[in-house]
Amino acid sequence: MNDTTFLCSDEIRTLFSRRMSEMYREEVPLYGELLDVVADVNAQTMREPALLAHLRKNGELERIGVERHGAIRLGKPEELATIRRLFKVMGMAPVGYYDLSVAGVPVHSTAFRPVSDASLSSNPFRVFTSLLRLELIEDLALREEVQQILARRNIFTPRALALVERAETAGGLTAAEAEEFVAQALETFRWHSEATVSKATYDKLLAAHRLIADVACFKGPHINHLTPRTLDIDAAQIEMTRRGMSAKDVVEGPPQRKVPILLRQTSFRALQERVAFAGESASEAGTHTARFGEIEQRGVALTRKGRALYDALLSRVRDANGAGNAGADYQTRLHAAFQDFPDDLKAMREAGLGFFRYALTDKGRAAGHDELGAKSLEALVDGGWLSAEPITYEDFLPVSAAGIFQSNLGAGEQKSYAANSAQAVFEAALGATVQDEIALYEEAQERSLKEAAPFLAAR
């Protein structure tokens, strides 16, 4: 490779995610133990031949060990616009809009991730990125103070900004530039134990909402969790507890099923970390609670019809008696409600609830178009001419994300906000529109049909 050859964005993203994982492991040693838990559970789970065959056929086997998602919280629109440019260098685009204010968290969010099948297969690294909604701070004086605090900070190093601009103008980065870019970009995500405000100011923001203090009181948006993917989150939850980790009481998302759908998440409790406050003596040092360990299990991506059914069933459970996901009987209620959601790939496909990737089998390739063209999609799959592999869900769930946030912010953080979706405001700050995640799955399914059976796609 010569000095003028650009490193592809997939390689830069892989380099960044690897360095991020190394940094977080140094900062949060318990994260290393979490990786060990996931590796052990995944190795045990992959002894199931059918699962192993599915992972191999879907091109997911190689990505399981490197798969991560992180999360950051930004304070002002300029930070969001610049982080979009930074992630673009790594081949990551904003996908989905998530309004967490309706769940009592004063932010709205998107997920930066790769979008092409090839890039997802290479490394599906994602960063769930939230922007503080200052308009939800009812105390106008406090809102103004937070704005002033945020106005004084720059979360990006000058060299990181220069390398982003270099990538934009030159069309990429060389291997040497990419190494430097990753090192400089990591500074944005690094933990800083020195607050930028006094303890009195920190306590005041903490009283308004713990997340406001987390966003506004530090030099940058420290990565607050880095999440590996497990193939059996229930087994991982048990193993976390066995190893003495303070795991959440409830796994967020759908219940345990034969066919996993969407996303299930759990975590260990946030760490209490020592913090020094601006202008204060060492005796005035305190603690801050924000960073935690999370694991996830991903399942089938659902169609709009499937997602509507999922949302309705989840709401039925959470709204019952105002219980949310609290109570010892929550999992029982959840399982009971989801009896109305088919737990079988064939039934899900025939009901139009999930997305699938289609491909001609050896039998299908041996047949002529005239023979296949008269058959329906389901007949082709049932007859063995076409294979149908479920498409993995690559995105997030707002209720689950809020549940993870709240469980790690401490007691009493459930707030009520009058504001709802503000996607246009978010996209104005972002400087771009977010992509519709369900449309991406629709396109992936349609591409597979066009490649496998163009006569079907044309119907």
JSON list of C-alpha atoms in Angstrom, two decimals, residues 16 24 32 54 115 123 173 187 219 228 260 265 270 287 294 344 381 405 416 424 442 452:
[
{"chain": "A", "resi": 16, "resn": "PHE", "atom": "CA", "xyz": [-11.80, 2.49, 15.67]},
{"chain": "A", "resi": 24, "resn": "TYR", "atom": "CA", "xyz": [-13.01, 1.02, 27.56]},
{"chain": "A", "resi": 32, "resn": "GLY", "atom": "CA", "xyz": [-13.44, -7.22, 30.25]},
{"chain": "A", "resi": 54, "resn": "HIS", "atom": "CA", "xyz": [-27.86, -20.19, 10.28]},
{"chain": "A", "resi": 115, "resn": "VAL", "atom": "CA", "xyz": [-26.05, 0.42, 6.11]},
{"chain": "A", "resi": 123, "resn": "ASN", "atom": "CA", "xyz": [-18.25, -4.89, 11.13]},
{"chain": "A", "resi": 173, "resn": "LEU", "atom": "CA", "xyz": [-7.60, 8.85, 4.51]},
{"chain": "A", "resi": 187, "resn": "GLU", "atom": "CA", "xyz": [-10.15, 11.57, 22.78]},
{"chain": "A", "resi": 219, "resn": "LYS", "atom": "CA", "xyz": [-15.16, 17.82, 29.00]},
{"chain": "A", "resi": 228, "resn": "PRO", "atom": "CA", "xyz": [-21.17, -7.00, 22.93]},
{"chain": "A", "resi": 260, "resn": "PRO", "atom": "CA", "xyz": [-35.73, -14.09, 18.82]},
{"chain": "A", "resi": 265, "resn": "GLN", "atom": "CA", "xyz": [-30.84, -5.84, 26.32]},
{"chain": "A", "resi": 270, "resn": "ALA", "atom": "CA", "xyz": [-23.50, 1.93, 36.56]},
{"chain": "A", "resi": 287, "resn": "THR", "atom": "CA", "xyz": [-18.69, 10.59, 42.67]},
{"chain": "A", "resi": 294, "resn": "GLU", "atom": "CA", "xyz": [-24.54, -3.82, 28.68]},
{"chain": "A", "resi": 344, "resn": "ASP", "atom": "CA", "xyz": [-42.15, -19.69, 14.14]},
{"chain": "A", "resi": 381, "resn": "VAL", "atom": "CA", "xyz": [-39.73, -21.61, -0.31]},
{"chain": "A", "resi": 405, "resn": "PHE", "atom": "CA", "xyz": [-30.80, 4.65, 30.75]},
{"chain": "A", "resi": 416, "resn": "SER", "atom": "CA", "xyz": [-42.72, 13.55, 32.80]},
{"chain": "A", "resi": 424, "resn": "ALA", "atom": "CA", "xyz": [-37.31, 18.01, 12.25]},
{"chain": "A", "resi": 442, "resn": "GLU", "atom": "CA", "xyz": [-37.43, -3.56, 2.90]},
{"chain": "A", "resi": 452, "resn": "ALA", "atom": "CA", "xyz": [-32.64, -14.71, -6.67]}
]
